Each structure stands twice: as structure tokens, then as C-alpha cells.
């Protein structure tokens, strides 16, 4: 894994985590409890978004995304650049992606709302961390997350 991505993700995450704790801690809510509630809310949002990701991507499209983001830890600011990152990975100029064979995939990623991008990024990170490589393993693992492919 690229440690610069890991370090950047950790720095940005710690900053956002600290802001969350400051904003949510009260006399009756400890920092630990605030983080537990925040994680539960995040998990709830992921589960809802994963359901909405179902049937949006083919197995082939997901394999392209996995290849693009293998070993990559998403930082919060990077969700808005997923489509252009994909173009860079595929050696396509973002301004010319509509002429490429990956037009449909790039448009899908580009048009996803933020919560769906976060859920997609989370699923991609889990896939490479678990070492799933075969199409069967990938499809089965995504099903455990509640994501179905067409």
C-alpha cells in the first residue's frame, strides 16, 4: 500500500473525527460515546447506500474500478475526483472520456451522489483488503455487503 495515501487519509480522518467529537460531546455524552454513535450512523448510511448501488455496475465495470483503486485509501476530498481518477488510470483525458469505450462507467461514477461514492469507495477498499480476486469471490463478497451486480 502507498503509505502517503494512508498517512493523508489518517490526517484528514483525524481532523474530521476531532471536529465531530467537539461538535457532539456534551456533559452527558463522552468522546467515546460520540464516536460510537458516529460510527453507527456511518454504518447505517453505508447500508442504505449499498442497497442503492445494487444493479448499477456490471462485474466487468467493477473489475475496472477494483484495478483502479487497489491499495488506495480514499480521503474525504477525493470522492469528488473519482471519475477523473478513473480516467487517469485508464489513460483517458477527462475532457475526452465520452469518446472512450469506458464512457458509460465513467459517467456512472461521475454522476453518483456523494453518499453513493462513499459507499462505493468503502466497498472497493474492503475488496482489496480482503484479497478477493476471482469474479466469483468479488460477487459473493459484495452480496454480503448488500450490493448486487448485473
Coordinates of C-alpha atoms in Angstrom, one line a residue:
X1 CA 0.0 0.0 0.0
X2 CA 1.1 3.5 -0.7
X3 CA 1.9 5.0 2.8
X4 CA 1.4 8.5 1.5
X5 CA -2.2 7.7 0.8
X6 CA -2.5 6.0 4.2
X7 CA -0.9 9.0 6.0
X8 CA -3.0 11.5 4.2
X9 CA -6.2 9.6 4.8
X10 CA -5.3 9.3 8.5
X11 CA -4.5 13.0 8.9
X12 CA -7.8 14.0 7.2
X13 CA -9.8 11.5 9.2
X14 CA -8.3 12.6 12.5
X15 CA -9.2 16.2 11.7
X16 CA -12.8 15.3 10.8
X17 CA -13.1 13.0 13.8
X18 CA -11.9 15.7 16.2
X19 CA -14.4 18.2 14.7
X20 CA -17.2 15.6 15.1
X21 CA -16.3 14.9 18.7
X22 CA -16.1 18.6 19.6
X23 CA -19.5 19.2 17.9
X24 CA -21.2 16.3 19.6
X25 CA -19.7 15.9 23.1
X26 CA -22.0 17.2 25.9
X27 CA -22.0 16.9 29.6
X28 CA -23.8 13.6 29.2
X29 CA -22.0 12.3 26.1
X30 CA -18.4 11.3 26.3
X31 CA -16.0 11.5 23.3
X32 CA -16.0 7.7 23.1
X33 CA -19.8 7.5 23.1
X34 CA -19.9 10.3 20.5
X35 CA -17.6 8.3 18.2
X36 CA -19.7 5.1 18.8
X37 CA -22.8 7.0 17.7
X38 CA -21.0 8.5 14.7
X39 CA -19.8 5.0 13.6
X40 CA -23.3 3.6 14.0
X41 CA -24.7 6.5 11.9
X42 CA -22.0 5.9 9.3
X43 CA -22.8 2.2 9.1
X44 CA -26.5 2.9 8.8
X45 CA -25.8 5.3 5.9
X46 CA -23.5 2.8 4.2
X47 CA -26.1 0.1 4.4
X48 CA -28.7 2.3 2.8
X49 CA -26.4 3.5 0.1
X50 CA -25.2 0.0 -0.7
X51 CA -28.7 -1.1 -1.4
X52 CA -29.0 1.9 -3.8
X53 CA -25.7 0.8 -5.5
X54 CA -27.2 -2.5 -6.4
X55 CA -27.7 -3.2 -10.1
X56 CA -25.7 -0.1 -11.2
X57 CA -22.5 -1.8 -12.1
X58 CA -21.6 -4.9 -14.1
X59 CA -19.0 -7.4 -12.9
X60 CA -16.6 -6.1 -15.7
X61 CA -17.1 -2.5 -14.6
X62 CA -16.4 -3.4 -11.0
X63 CA -13.2 -5.2 -12.0
X64 CA -12.0 -2.0 -13.7
X65 CA -12.8 0.0 -10.6
X66 CA -11.0 -2.5 -8.4
X67 CA -8.0 -2.4 -10.6
X68 CA -8.0 1.4 -10.5
X69 CA -8.3 1.7 -6.7
X70 CA -6.4 -1.4 -5.5
X71 CA -4.4 -0.3 -2.4
X72 CA -6.0 3.1 -2.4
X73 CA -7.4 4.6 0.7
X74 CA -10.0 7.3 -0.1
X75 CA -9.6 10.6 1.6
X76 CA -12.8 12.6 2.1
X77 CA -11.8 15.2 -0.5
X78 CA -11.1 12.5 -3.1
X79 CA -14.7 11.4 -3.5
X80 CA -15.3 14.3 -5.9
X81 CA -12.4 13.2 -8.2
X82 CA -13.3 9.6 -8.6
X83 CA -14.3 9.9 -12.3
X84 CA -11.2 11.8 -13.2
X85 CA -9.0 9.4 -11.2
X86 CA -10.6 6.6 -13.2
X87 CA -9.8 8.4 -16.4
X88 CA -6.2 8.9 -15.3
X89 CA -5.9 5.2 -14.5
X90 CA -7.3 4.3 -17.9
X91 CA -5.0 6.8 -19.6
X92 CA -8.0 8.9 -20.9
X93 CA -8.2 12.6 -20.9
X94 CA -11.2 13.5 -18.7
X95 CA -12.4 16.0 -21.3
X96 CA -12.4 13.3 -23.9
X97 CA -13.9 10.4 -21.9
X98 CA -17.1 10.4 -23.9
X99 CA -15.1 9.1 -26.9
X100 CA -13.7 6.2 -24.9
X101 CA -15.0 2.6 -24.6
X102 CA -15.4 3.3 -20.8
X103 CA -17.8 6.2 -21.3
X104 CA -20.7 4.5 -19.5
X105 CA -18.6 3.6 -16.5
X106 CA -17.0 7.0 -16.1
X107 CA -20.4 8.7 -16.4
X108 CA -21.9 6.4 -13.7
X109 CA -19.1 7.2 -11.3
X110 CA -19.2 10.9 -12.1
X111 CA -22.9 11.1 -11.6
X112 CA -23.1 9.2 -8.3
X113 CA -24.3 11.3 -5.4
X114 CA -21.8 11.8 -2.6
X115 CA -23.2 9.1 -0.3
X116 CA -23.1 6.5 -3.1
X117 CA -19.5 7.4 -3.9
X118 CA -18.6 6.9 -0.2
X119 CA -20.3 3.5 -0.2
X120 CA -18.6 2.5 -3.4
X121 CA -15.2 3.6 -2.1
X122 CA -15.8 1.7 1.1
X123 CA -16.7 -1.5 -0.8
X124 CA -13.7 -1.1 -3.1
X125 CA -11.3 -0.7 -0.1
X126 CA -12.9 -3.8 1.6
X127 CA -12.5 -5.8 -1.5
X128 CA -8.7 -5.2 -1.9
X129 CA -8.1 -5.5 1.9
X130 CA -9.8 -9.0 1.9
X131 CA -7.8 -10.1 -1.1
X132 CA -10.8 -11.1 -3.2
X133 CA -9.5 -11.7 -6.7
X134 CA -11.8 -14.0 -8.7
X135 CA -15.1 -12.7 -10.1
X136 CA -17.0 -15.3 -8.0
X137 CA -15.3 -14.1 -4.8
X138 CA -16.0 -10.5 -5.6
X139 CA -19.6 -11.0 -6.4
X140 CA -20.2 -13.1 -3.3
X141 CA -18.4 -10.6 -1.0
X142 CA -20.4 -7.7 -2.4
X143 CA -23.6 -9.7 -1.8
X144 CA -22.6 -9.9 1.9
X145 CA -22.5 -6.1 1.9
X146 CA -25.9 -5.9 0.2
X147 CA -24.6 -4.9 -3.2
X148 CA -25.7 -6.8 -6.3
X149 CA -24.1 -6.5 -9.7
X150 CA -25.8 -7.1 -13.1

